[in-house]
CSV table of C-alpha atoms in Angstrom, one decimal:
chain,number,residue,atom,x,y,z
A,22,UNK,CA,0.0,0.0,0.0
A,23,UNK,CA,2.9,2.4,0.8
A,24,UNK,CA,4.4,1.8,-2.7
A,25,UNK,CA,1.0,2.1,-4.3
A,26,UNK,CA,0.3,5.4,-2.6
A,27,UNK,CA,3.7,6.7,-3.4
A,28,UNK,CA,3.3,6.0,-7.1
A,29,UNK,CA,0.0,7.8,-7.0
A,30,UNK,CA,1.7,11.1,-6.1
A,31,UNK,CA,2.2,13.5,-9.0
A,32,UNK,CA,5.9,13.7,-8.0
A,33,UNK,CA,6.4,10.1,-8.9
A,34,UNK,CA,6.0,11.0,-12.6
A,35,UNK,CA,3.5,8.1,-13.3
A,36,UNK,CA,0.1,8.7,-14.9
A,37,UNK,CA,-2.8,6.7,-13.5
A,38,UNK,CA,-3.1,4.3,-16.5
A,39,UNK,CA,0.7,3.7,-16.3
A,40,UNK,CA,0.3,2.1,-12.9
A,41,UNK,CA,-1.5,-0.9,-14.7
A,42,UNK,CA,1.7,-1.5,-16.6
A,43,UNK,CA,3.9,-1.1,-13.5
A,44,UNK,CA,1.9,-3.5,-11.3
A,45,UNK,CA,0.9,-5.8,-14.1
A,46,UNK,CA,4.6,-6.3,-14.9
A,47,UNK,CA,5.5,-6.8,-11.3
A,48,UNK,CA,2.8,-9.5,-10.6
A,49,UNK,CA,3.4,-11.1,-14.0
A,50,UNK,CA,7.1,-11.6,-13.1
A,51,UNK,CA,6.2,-12.7,-9.5
A,52,UNK,CA,3.6,-15.3,-10.6
A,53,UNK,CA,5.9,-16.6,-13.4
A,54,UNK,CA,8.7,-17.0,-10.8
A,55,UNK,CA,6.4,-18.9,-8.4
A,56,UNK,CA,5.1,-21.1,-11.2
A,57,UNK,CA,8.7,-22.0,-12.1
A,58,UNK,CA,9.7,-22.7,-8.5
A,59,UNK,CA,6.6,-25.0,-8.0
A,60,UNK,CA,8.4,-27.6,-10.1
A,61,UNK,CA,11.5,-27.5,-7.8
A,62,UNK,CA,12.0,-30.9,-6.1
A,63,UNK,CA,12.8,-29.3,-2.7
A,64,UNK,CA,10.8,-26.1,-2.3
A,65,UNK,CA,8.1,-27.0,-4.9
A,66,UNK,CA,5.1,-29.3,-4.9
A,67,UNK,CA,7.2,-32.4,-5.2
A,68,UNK,CA,8.1,-32.0,-1.5
A,69,UNK,CA,5.0,-33.2,0.4
A,70,UNK,CA,6.3,-32.5,3.8
A,71,UNK,CA,4.2,-29.9,5.6
A,72,UNK,CA,6.3,-27.2,7.2
A,73,UNK,CA,5.3,-23.6,8.1
A,74,UNK,CA,8.8,-22.4,7.2
A,75,UNK,CA,8.4,-23.1,3.5
A,76,UNK,CA,8.6,-19.6,2.1
A,77,UNK,CA,7.2,-20.3,-1.3
A,78,UNK,CA,3.7,-20.9,0.1
A,79,UNK,CA,3.7,-17.7,2.0
A,80,UNK,CA,5.0,-15.7,-1.0
A,81,UNK,CA,2.3,-17.2,-3.2
A,82,UNK,CA,-0.5,-16.4,-0.7
A,83,UNK,CA,0.6,-12.9,-0.1
A,84,UNK,CA,1.1,-12.3,-3.8
A,85,UNK,CA,-2.4,-13.5,-4.7
A,86,UNK,CA,-4.0,-11.6,-1.8
A,87,UNK,CA,-2.2,-8.3,-2.6
A,88,UNK,CA,-3.0,-8.7,-6.3
A,89,UNK,CA,-6.7,-9.0,-5.6
A,90,UNK,CA,-6.6,-6.0,-3.4
A,91,UNK,CA,-4.3,-3.6,-5.2
A,92,UNK,CA,-5.3,-4.3,-8.8
A,93,UNK,CA,-9.1,-4.4,-8.2
A,94,UNK,CA,-8.8,-1.1,-6.2
A,95,UNK,CA,-6.7,0.5,-9.0
A,96,UNK,CA,-9.2,-0.6,-11.7
A,97,UNK,CA,-12.3,0.8,-9.9
A,98,UNK,CA,-10.4,4.0,-9.1
A,99,UNK,CA,-9.5,4.4,-12.8
A,100,UNK,CA,-13.1,3.7,-13.8
A,101,UNK,CA,-14.5,6.2,-11.3
A,102,UNK,CA,-12.1,8.8,-12.7
A,103,UNK,CA,-13.1,8.2,-16.3
A,104,UNK,CA,-16.9,7.6,-16.0
A,105,UNK,CA,-19.5,10.1,-15.0
A,106,UNK,CA,-22.6,9.2,-13.0
A,107,UNK,CA,-24.8,8.5,-16.0
A,108,UNK,CA,-22.2,6.2,-17.6
A,109,UNK,CA,-21.5,4.5,-14.3
A,110,UNK,CA,-25.2,3.6,-13.8
A,111,UNK,CA,-25.3,2.2,-17.4
A,112,UNK,CA,-21.9,0.4,-17.3
A,113,UNK,CA,-20.9,-0.8,-13.8
A,114,UNK,CA,-23.4,-3.7,-13.8
A,115,UNK,CA,-21.9,-5.0,-17.1
A,116,UNK,CA,-18.4,-4.6,-15.7
A,117,UNK,CA,-19.2,-6.7,-12.6
A,118,UNK,CA,-20.9,-9.3,-14.8
A,119,UNK,CA,-17.8,-9.5,-17.0
A,120,UNK,CA,-15.7,-9.9,-13.9
A,121,UNK,CA,-17.9,-12.8,-12.8
A,122,UNK,CA,-17.2,-14.5,-16.1
A,123,UNK,CA,-13.6,-14.6,-15.1
A,124,UNK,CA,-14.5,-16.0,-11.7
A,125,UNK,CA,-16.4,-18.8,-13.5
A,126,UNK,CA,-13.8,-19.5,-16.3
A,127,UNK,CA,-10.8,-19.6,-14.0
A,128,UNK,CA,-12.0,-22.4,-11.7
A,129,UNK,CA,-13.5,-24.2,-14.8
A,130,UNK,CA,-10.1,-24.2,-16.5
A,131,UNK,CA,-8.4,-25.6,-13.4
A,132,UNK,CA,-11.0,-28.3,-13.0
A,133,UNK,CA,-10.8,-29.3,-16.6
A,134,UNK,CA,-7.0,-29.1,-17.2
A,135,UNK,CA,-5.5,-29.0,-13.7
A,136,UNK,CA,-5.0,-32.7,-13.5
A,137,UNK,CA,-3.5,-33.1,-17.0
A,138,UNK,CA,-1.4,-29.9,-17.1
A,139,UNK,CA,-0.5,-29.7,-13.5
A,140,UNK,CA,-0.7,-26.9,-11.0
A,141,UNK,CA,2.6,-25.2,-12.1
A,142,UNK,CA,1.4,-24.9,-15.7
A,143,UNK,CA,-2.0,-23.5,-14.5
A,144,UNK,CA,-0.1,-21.0,-12.4
A,145,UNK,CA,1.9,-20.0,-15.4
A,146,UNK,CA,-1.3,-19.4,-17.4
A,147,UNK,CA,-2.4,-17.1,-14.6
A,148,UNK,CA,0.9,-15.2,-14.9
A,149,UNK,CA,0.3,-14.9,-18.7
A,150,UNK,CA,-3.0,-13.2,-18.0
A,151,UNK,CA,-1.0,-10.2,-16.6
A,152,UNK,CA,0.2,-9.6,-20.2
A,153,UNK,CA,-3.4,-9.5,-21.3
A,154,UNK,CA,-4.2,-7.0,-18.6
A,155,UNK,CA,-1.6,-4.6,-19.8
A,156,UNK,CA,-2.6,-5.2,-23.5
A,157,UNK,CA,-6.3,-4.4,-22.8
A,158,UNK,CA,-5.4,-1.2,-20.9
A,159,UNK,CA,-3.1,-0.1,-23.7
A,160,UNK,CA,-5.9,-0.7,-26.3
A,161,UNK,CA,-8.4,1.2,-24.1
A,162,UNK,CA,-6.2,4.2,-23.8
A,163,UNK,CA,-5.5,4.3,-27.5
A,164,UNK,CA,-9.1,4.0,-28.4
A,165,UNK,CA,-10.8,6.2,-25.7
A,166,UNK,CA,-8.0,8.1,-24.0
A,167,UNK,CA,-8.2,9.0,-20.3
A,168,UNK,CA,-9.8,11.8,-18.4
A,169,UNK,CA,-7.4,14.6,-17.5
A,170,UNK,CA,-7.7,16.4,-14.2
A,171,UNK,CA,-8.7,20.0,-14.5
A,172,UNK,CA,-5.7,22.2,-13.9
A,173,UNK,CA,-5.8,24.7,-11.1
A,174,UNK,CA,-6.5,28.2,-12.2
A,175,UNK,CA,-4.0,29.8,-9.9
A,176,UNK,CA,-0.9,28.4,-8.2
A,177,UNK,CA,-0.7,29.0,-4.5
A,178,UNK,CA,2.2,28.7,-2.1
A,179,UNK,CA,2.3,25.3,-0.5
A,180,UNK,CA,0.5,25.4,2.8
A,181,UNK,CA,2.7,23.9,5.5
A,182,UNK,CA,-0.4,22.7,7.4
A,183,UNK,CA,-1.4,20.6,4.4
A,184,UNK,CA,2.1,19.5,3.4
A,185,UNK,CA,2.3,16.9,6.1
A,186,UNK,CA,-0.9,15.3,4.9
A,187,UNK,CA,0.6,14.4,1.5
A,188,UNK,CA,2.3,11.2,0.7
A,189,UNK,CA,1.5,7.6,1.6
A,190,UNK,CA,-0.6,8.5,4.6
A,191,UNK,CA,-2.8,11.0,2.8
A,192,UNK,CA,-5.5,8.4,2.4
A,193,UNK,CA,-5.8,7.9,6.1
A,194,UNK,CA,-6.0,11.7,6.6
A,195,UNK,CA,-8.8,11.9,4.1
A,196,UNK,CA,-10.6,9.1,5.9
A,197,UNK,CA,-10.3,10.7,9.3
A,198,UNK,CA,-11.3,14.2,7.9
A,199,UNK,CA,-14.4,13.4,5.9
A,200,UNK,CA,-17.5,11.6,7.2
A,201,UNK,CA,-18.5,10.8,3.6
A,202,UNK,CA,-15.3,8.7,3.2
A,203,UNK,CA,-16.1,6.9,6.5
A,204,UNK,CA,-19.5,6.1,5.1
A,205,UNK,CA,-18.0,4.6,1.9
A,206,UNK,CA,-15.8,2.5,4.2
A,207,UNK,CA,-18.8,1.1,6.1
A,208,UNK,CA,-20.6,0.2,2.9
A,209,UNK,CA,-17.5,-1.3,1.3
A,210,UNK,CA,-16.3,-3.4,4.2
A,211,UNK,CA,-18.5,-3.9,7.2
A,212,UNK,CA,-20.9,-6.3,5.4
A,213,UNK,CA,-17.9,-8.7,5.3
A,214,UNK,CA,-18.4,-9.3,9.1
A,215,UNK,CA,-21.8,-10.8,8.3
A,216,UNK,CA,-20.4,-12.8,5.3
A,217,UNK,CA,-17.6,-14.2,7.4
A,218,UNK,CA,-20.0,-15.4,10.1
A,219,UNK,CA,-22.5,-17.0,7.7
A,220,UNK,CA,-19.7,-18.5,5.6
A,221,UNK,CA,-18.1,-20.1,8.6
A,222,UNK,CA,-21.5,-21.3,9.8
A,223,UNK,CA,-22.1,-23.0,6.4
A,224,UNK,CA,-18.7,-24.7,6.5
A,225,UNK,CA,-19.3,-26.0,10.1
A,226,UNK,CA,-22.7,-27.4,9.1
A,227,UNK,CA,-21.3,-28.9,6.0
A,228,UNK,CA,-18.4,-30.5,7.8
A,229,UNK,CA,-20.8,-32.0,10.4
A,230,UNK,CA,-23.1,-33.2,7.7
A,231,UNK,CA,-20.5,-35.0,5.6
A,232,UNK,CA,-18.7,-36.3,8.7
A,233,UNK,CA,-21.9,-37.9,9.8
A,234,UNK,CA,-22.8,-39.3,6.4
A,235,UNK,CA,-19.2,-40.6,5.8
A,236,UNK,CA,-17.9,-41.3,9.3
A,237,UNK,CA,-14.3,-41.9,10.2
A,238,UNK,CA,-14.0,-45.5,11.4
A,239,UNK,CA,-11.2,-47.4,13.2
A,240,UNK,CA,-11.6,-50.2,10.6
A,241,UNK,CA,-11.7,-49.6,6.9
A,242,UNK,CA,-13.7,-52.3,5.2
A,243,UNK,CA,-11.7,-52.1,1.9
A,244,UNK,CA,-8.1,-52.1,3.3
A,245,UNK,CA,-8.8,-53.8,6.6
A,246,UNK,CA,-6.8,-51.1,8.4
A,247,UNK,CA,-7.7,-48.0,10.4
A,248,UNK,CA,-8.6,-45.0,8.3
A,249,UNK,CA,-6.0,-42.2,8.1
A,250,UNK,CA,-8.3,-39.9,10.0
A,251,UNK,CA,-8.4,-42.3,13.0
A,252,UNK,CA,-6.1,-41.5,15.9
A,253,UNK,CA,-4.9,-44.9,17.3
A,254,UNK,CA,-3.4,-43.3,20.4
A,255,UNK,CA,-6.6,-41.6,21.5
A,256,UNK,CA,-8.8,-44.2,19.8
A,257,UNK,CA,-11.0,-41.4,18.3
A,258,UNK,CA,-11.4,-39.7,14.9
A,259,UNK,CA,-9.0,-36.7,14.4
A,260,UNK,CA,-10.5,-35.4,11.2
A,261,UNK,CA,-12.8,-36.2,8.2
A,262,UNK,CA,-12.6,-39.4,6.3
A,263,UNK,CA,-11.3,-39.3,2.7
A,264,UNK,CA,-14.9,-39.8,1.3
A,265,UNK,CA,-16.2,-37.0,3.5
A,266,UNK,CA,-13.4,-34.7,2.5
A,267,UNK,CA,-14.1,-35.5,-1.2
A,268,UNK,CA,-17.8,-34.7,-0.8
A,269,UNK,CA,-17.0,-31.5,1.2
A,270,UNK,CA,-14.7,-30.3,-1.6
A,271,UNK,CA,-17.4,-31.0,-4.2
A,272,UNK,CA,-19.9,-29.2,-2.1
A,273,UNK,CA,-17.7,-26.1,-1.9
A,274,UNK,CA,-17.0,-26.3,-5.7
A,275,UNK,CA,-20.8,-26.4,-6.3
A,276,UNK,CA,-21.2,-23.4,-4.0
A,277,UNK,CA,-18.6,-21.4,-5.9
A,278,UNK,CA,-20.1,-22.2,-9.3
A,279,UNK,CA,-23.7,-21.4,-8.2
A,280,UNK,CA,-22.7,-18.2,-6.5
A,281,UNK,CA,-20.7,-16.8,-9.5
A,282,UNK,CA,-23.4,-17.9,-11.9
A,283,UNK,CA,-26.2,-16.2,-9.9
A,284,UNK,CA,-24.0,-13.1,-9.5
A,285,UNK,CA,-23.4,-13.0,-13.3
A,286,UNK,CA,-27.1,-13.0,-14.2
A,287,UNK,CA,-28.0,-10.5,-11.5
A,288,UNK,CA,-25.2,-8.2,-12.6
A,289,UNK,CA,-25.8,-8.5,-16.3
A,290,UNK,CA,-29.6,-8.2,-16.3
A,291,UNK,CA,-30.5,-6.6,-12.9
A,292,UNK,CA,-27.9,-4.1,-11.6
A,293,UNK,CA,-28.2,-1.3,-14.2
A,294,UNK,CA,-32.0,-1.8,-14.4
A,295,UNK,CA,-32.4,-1.6,-10.6
A,296,UNK,CA,-30.3,1.5,-10.3
A,297,UNK,CA,-32.1,3.3,-13.2
A,298,UNK,CA,-35.5,2.4,-11.8
A,299,UNK,CA,-34.9,3.1,-8.1
A,300,UNK,CA,-32.0,5.5,-8.2
A,301,UNK,CA,-28.8,5.1,-6.2
A,302,UNK,CA,-30.3,6.4,-2.9
A,303,UNK,CA,-32.9,3.5,-2.7
A,304,UNK,CA,-30.5,0.9,-4.3
A,305,UNK,CA,-28.0,1.6,-1.5
A,306,UNK,CA,-30.7,0.4,1.0
A,307,UNK,CA,-31.4,-2.9,-0.8
A,308,UNK,CA,-28.2,-4.8,0.0
A,309,UNK,CA,-28.1,-4.2,3.8
A,310,UNK,CA,-31.9,-4.9,3.9
A,311,UNK,CA,-31.3,-8.2,2.2
A,312,UNK,CA,-28.5,-8.9,4.6
A,313,UNK,CA,-30.8,-8.3,7.6
A,314,UNK,CA,-33.5,-10.6,6.1
A,315,UNK,CA,-31.0,-13.3,5.3
A,316,UNK,CA,-29.5,-13.3,8.9
A,317,UNK,CA,-32.9,-13.5,10.5
A,318,UNK,CA,-33.8,-16.4,8.2
A,319,UNK,CA,-30.6,-18.3,9.1
A,320,UNK,CA,-31.4,-17.7,12.8
A,321,UNK,CA,-34.9,-19.1,12.4
A,322,UNK,CA,-34.0,-22.1,10.1
A,323,UNK,CA,-30.4,-23.1,10.8
A,324,UNK,CA,-30.1,-26.0,8.3
A,325,UNK,CA,-27.4,-26.6,5.7
A,326,UNK,CA,-29.6,-26.0,2.7
A,327,UNK,CA,-31.0,-22.7,4.2
A,328,UNK,CA,-27.5,-21.4,5.1
A,329,UNK,CA,-26.2,-22.5,1.6
A,330,UNK,CA,-28.9,-20.4,-0.1
A,331,UNK,CA,-28.3,-17.6,2.3
A,332,UNK,CA,-24.7,-17.5,1.6
A,333,UNK,CA,-25.4,-17.6,-2.2
A,334,UNK,CA,-27.7,-14.6,-1.9
A,335,UNK,CA,-25.2,-12.6,0.2
A,336,UNK,CA,-22.2,-13.3,-2.0
A,337,UNK,CA,-24.1,-12.7,-5.3
A,338,UNK,CA,-25.7,-9.5,-4.2
A,339,UNK,CA,-22.5,-8.2,-2.7
A,340,UNK,CA,-21.0,-8.5,-6.3
A,341,UNK,CA,-24.2,-7.4,-8.2
A,342,UNK,CA,-25.5,-4.7,-5.9
A,343,UNK,CA,-23.1,-3.6,-3.3
A,344,UNK,CA,-20.0,-3.3,-5.5
A,345,UNK,CA,-21.4,-1.1,-8.3
A,346,UNK,CA,-23.3,1.2,-5.9
A,347,UNK,CA,-20.3,1.8,-3.5
A,348,UNK,CA,-18.1,2.5,-6.5
A,349,UNK,CA,-20.6,5.2,-7.7
A,350,UNK,CA,-20.3,6.9,-4.3
A,351,UNK,CA,-16.8,7.9,-5.3
A,352,UNK,CA,-18.2,10.1,-8.1
A,353,UNK,CA,-18.4,13.3,-6.0
A,354,UNK,CA,-14.9,12.9,-4.6
A,355,UNK,CA,-11.4,14.1,-5.5
A,356,UNK,CA,-8.8,12.1,-7.2
A,357,UNK,CA,-7.0,11.6,-3.9
A,358,UNK,CA,-10.0,10.0,-2.4
A,359,UNK,CA,-10.6,7.9,-5.5
A,360,UNK,CA,-7.1,6.5,-5.4
A,361,UNK,CA,-5.4,7.0,-2.0
A,362,UNK,CA,-8.3,6.7,0.5
A,363,UNK,CA,-9.8,4.0,-1.6
A,364,UNK,CA,-6.6,1.9,-1.5
A,365,UNK,CA,-6.6,2.0,2.3
A,366,UNK,CA,-10.3,1.2,2.5
A,367,UNK,CA,-10.2,-1.7,0.0
A,368,UNK,CA,-7.0,-3.3,1.4
A,369,UNK,CA,-6.9,-2.7,5.2
A,370,UNK,CA,-10.6,-2.1,5.7
A,371,UNK,CA,-11.7,-5.3,4.0
A,372,UNK,CA,-9.1,-7.4,5.8
A,373,UNK,CA,-10.0,-5.8,9.1
A,374,UNK,CA,-13.7,-6.5,8.6
A,375,UNK,CA,-12.9,-10.2,7.9
A,376,UNK,CA,-10.7,-10.2,11.0
A,377,UNK,CA,-13.7,-8.9,13.0
A,378,UNK,CA,-15.9,-11.6,11.7
A,379,UNK,CA,-13.3,-14.2,12.5
A,380,UNK,CA,-13.1,-12.9,16.1
A,381,UNK,CA,-16.9,-13.6,16.4
A,382,UNK,CA,-16.6,-17.1,14.9
A,383,UNK,CA,-13.7,-18.0,17.1
A,384,UNK,CA,-15.5,-16.8,20.2
A,385,UNK,CA,-18.5,-19.0,19.5
A,386,UNK,CA,-17.0,-21.9,17.5
A,387,UNK,CA,-17.5,-24.5,20.3
A,388,UNK,CA,-20.8,-25.6,18.7
A,389,UNK,CA,-22.8,-24.8,15.5
A,390,UNK,CA,-25.9,-23.9,17.6
A,391,UNK,CA,-24.1,-21.3,19.7
A,392,UNK,CA,-22.4,-19.9,16.6
A,393,UNK,CA,-25.8,-19.4,14.9
A,394,UNK,CA,-27.4,-18.0,18.1
A,395,UNK,CA,-24.7,-15.5,19.0
A,396,UNK,CA,-23.3,-14.9,15.5
A,397,UNK,CA,-26.7,-14.0,14.1
A,398,UNK,CA,-27.2,-11.3,16.7
A,399,UNK,CA,-23.9,-9.7,15.7
A,400,UNK,CA,-25.0,-9.9,12.1
A,401,UNK,CA,-28.3,-8.3,12.7
A,402,UNK,CA,-26.7,-5.4,14.6
A,403,UNK,CA,-24.2,-4.8,11.7
A,404,UNK,CA,-27.0,-5.0,9.1
A,405,UNK,CA,-29.1,-2.5,11.1
A,406,UNK,CA,-26.2,-0.1,11.3
A,407,UNK,CA,-25.6,-0.5,7.5
A,408,UNK,CA,-29.2,0.4,6.7
A,409,UNK,CA,-28.8,3.6,8.7
A,410,UNK,CA,-25.5,4.4,7.0
A,411,UNK,CA,-27.0,3.7,3.6
A,412,UNK,CA,-29.7,6.3,4.3
A,413,UNK,CA,-27.1,8.8,5.3
A,414,UNK,CA,-24.9,8.2,2.3
A,415,UNK,CA,-27.8,8.3,-0.2
A,416,UNK,CA,-28.8,11.7,1.2
A,417,UNK,CA,-25.2,13.0,1.1
A,418,UNK,CA,-24.6,11.7,-2.4
A,419,UNK,CA,-27.6,13.5,-3.8
A,420,UNK,CA,-26.7,16.6,-1.9
A,421,UNK,CA,-23.1,16.7,-3.3
A,422,UNK,CA,-24.0,15.8,-6.8
A,423,UNK,CA,-26.7,18.5,-7.0
A,424,UNK,CA,-24.4,21.2,-5.5
A,425,UNK,CA,-21.3,20.1,-7.3
A,426,UNK,CA,-19.3,19.8,-4.1
A,427,UNK,CA,-16.2,17.5,-4.3
A,428,UNK,CA,-15.2,15.6,-1.2
A,429,UNK,CA,-11.5,15.9,-0.4
A,430,UNK,CA,-10.8,18.6,-3.0
A,431,UNK,CA,-8.4,21.3,-1.7
A,432,UNK,CA,-10.2,24.6,-1.9
A,433,UNK,CA,-7.4,27.2,-2.1
A,434,UNK,CA,-9.9,30.0,-2.1
A,435,UNK,CA,-11.5,28.9,1.1
A,436,UNK,CA,-10.6,29.9,4.6
A,437,UNK,CA,-7.7,28.3,6.4
A,438,UNK,CA,-10.1,26.3,8.5
A,439,UNK,CA,-11.3,24.3,5.6
A,440,UNK,CA,-14.1,26.4,4.0
A,441,UNK,CA,-16.6,24.4,2.2
A,442,UNK,CA,-16.4,21.0,3.8
A,443,UNK,CA,-19.0,18.5,5.0
A,444,UNK,CA,-17.1,18.5,8.3
A,445,UNK,CA,-18.0,22.1,8.9
A,446,UNK,CA,-21.7,21.4,8.5
A,447,UNK,CA,-23.1,24.9,9.3
A,448,UNK,CA,-20.8,26.7,6.9
A,449,UNK,CA,-21.4,24.0,4.3
A,450,UNK,CA,-25.1,24.5,4.4
A,451,UNK,CA,-24.8,28.3,4.1
A,452,UNK,CA,-22.5,28.2,1.1
A,453,UNK,CA,-24.7,25.7,-0.6
A,454,UNK,CA,-27.7,28.0,-0.1
A,455,UNK,CA,-25.8,30.9,-1.6
A,456,UNK,CA,-24.6,28.8,-4.5
A,457,UNK,CA,-28.1,27.6,-5.2
A,458,UNK,CA,-29.5,31.2,-5.1
A,459,UNK,CA,-26.8,32.2,-7.6
A,460,UNK,CA,-27.7,29.3,-9.9
A,461,UNK,CA,-31.5,30.0,-9.7
A,462,UNK,CA,-31.0,33.7,-10.5
A,463,UNK,CA,-34.3,34.7,-9.1
A,464,UNK,CA,-33.5,36.5,-5.9
A,465,UNK,CA,-31.9,39.7,-4.9
A,466,UNK,CA,-29.1,37.8,-3.2
A,467,UNK,CA,-27.9,36.1,-6.3
A,468,UNK,CA,-24.6,37.0,-8.0
A,469,UNK,CA,-24.6,37.3,-11.8
A,470,UNK,CA,-21.9,37.0,-14.3
A,471,UNK,CA,-21.1,40.3,-16.1
A,472,UNK,CA,-22.3,39.0,-19.5
A,473,UNK,CA,-25.6,37.6,-18.0
A,474,UNK,CA,-27.1,41.1,-17.0
A,475,UNK,CA,-28.7,43.3,-19.6
A,476,UNK,CA,-29.7,46.9,-19.1
A,477,UNK,CA,-33.2,46.1,-18.0
A,478,UNK,CA,-32.1,43.7,-15.3
A,479,UNK,CA,-29.6,46.3,-14.0
A,480,UNK,CA,-32.2,49.0,-14.0
A,481,UNK,CA,-30.2,51.4,-16.1
A,482,UNK,CA,-29.6,52.3,-19.7
A,483,UNK,CA,-27.0,51.0,-22.0
A,484,UNK,CA,-23.7,52.6,-21.1
A,485,UNK,CA,-21.3,54.2,-23.5
A,486,UNK,CA,-18.0,52.6,-24.1
A,487,UNK,CA,-16.3,55.4,-22.2
A,488,UNK,CA,-18.4,54.7,-19.1
A,489,UNK,CA,-17.7,51.0,-18.9
A,490,UNK,CA,-15.9,50.1,-15.7
A,491,UNK,CA,-14.3,46.6,-15.2
A,492,UNK,CA,-16.3,44.4,-12.9
A,493,UNK,CA,-15.2,41.1,-11.5
A,494,UNK,CA,-17.3,38.2,-10.3
A,495,UNK,CA,-17.1,37.3,-6.6
A,496,UNK,CA,-14.9,34.5,-5.6
A,497,UNK,CA,-16.0,31.5,-3.4
A,498,UNK,CA,-14.1,33.1,-0.5
A,499,UNK,CA,-16.2,36.3,-0.9
A,500,UNK,CA,-19.4,34.2,-0.9
A,501,UNK,CA,-18.2,32.5,2.3
A,502,UNK,CA,-17.5,35.8,4.0
A,503,UNK,CA,-20.8,37.2,2.9
A,504,UNK,CA,-22.6,34.3,4.5
């Protein structure tokens, strides 16, 4: 994250689209190197000895996790910077649906060719996809170009108070300063607490189900020996039988395919239509409301089939509804919020929310019934808070898009205290009223541009050229001082 935020600074010399080439090359080389080392007899897959000190596994895990966080965050930041609200409503659903195609094709490829080609070869194919990533970005830039940030009209001396906020920690400063950014964090991440609880509940129920259906026995009827899952010393099962493990794996594979397929159809056919029909403000309320209904249903009917369906609904709607809507919330924000604050939210916020969910599951993991009883209460509390937050964010989003206010934008013409900011609520409201009066041009308090007033509106006759005196429009600072 530190490297990512450093490269986002203008001083780094990289344009936003060039970061795709930088990180695409890095991850391409990293994954290709891992794929090559997986064939190594000692540190690769040929060595079946389990050891926590085997570094290659840790590097692979961290590489995949960071790629999923950094590159996805970079993509949506780039999209938010190049699409307006109307285009976002029309296109974001299709984008999510296309991403779900990748989620379906990837596991399908591994299932079909993983056994014949081997894991290292499949890993190398994934590394090759990094070249496709860079190629598609290059083609997009050549065909459509990129949105350039509007240059500042007047250069000001660097404010020492703001200077310390720049750099890799600027995203955290923006998060702490603006309630709107905190609201985006809540929508982006806190639902993962519920998902983690329900997901763990499903896996516990599935494990109990298949362990009961295919029990671990001290005597295998086929080999005549004790099963590998049977502990001879304690004379008790120490895990799942091979048949139970196989069926559990098949169950999870079915879950993945069903979830991604449902998400694809919802994203492709439902997302854009729902947003256009209901508007973003009401659509924001849909997902947390669905979460609350699902959690209550799981609490009332705690069976494997019900939890399986509940998890499908949560996952699919998080992709189809929550992802596009929370990305649209970045429309009335500055470039720093879109890139820097978003990177901290998507990476640390998401991981932190999963960790919070894991704390709950670990605390009540002694039995499935206690996990459902206590975990559902936590889930309902989180869902209720998210419904309140969605109402707040929908209201703020409409307010900022109507007034043209940009969250996180440095207003050089404002007072040193921050001027027009949603943190200073009273001043913000007054400035908005003055701006709206100016736009409506129907009150005596409105300011008019010089070329907008004729002689009749001014209450005077047309002046001669010698009588014309230069008049300048009021600045935003003057409006603030007037209010």
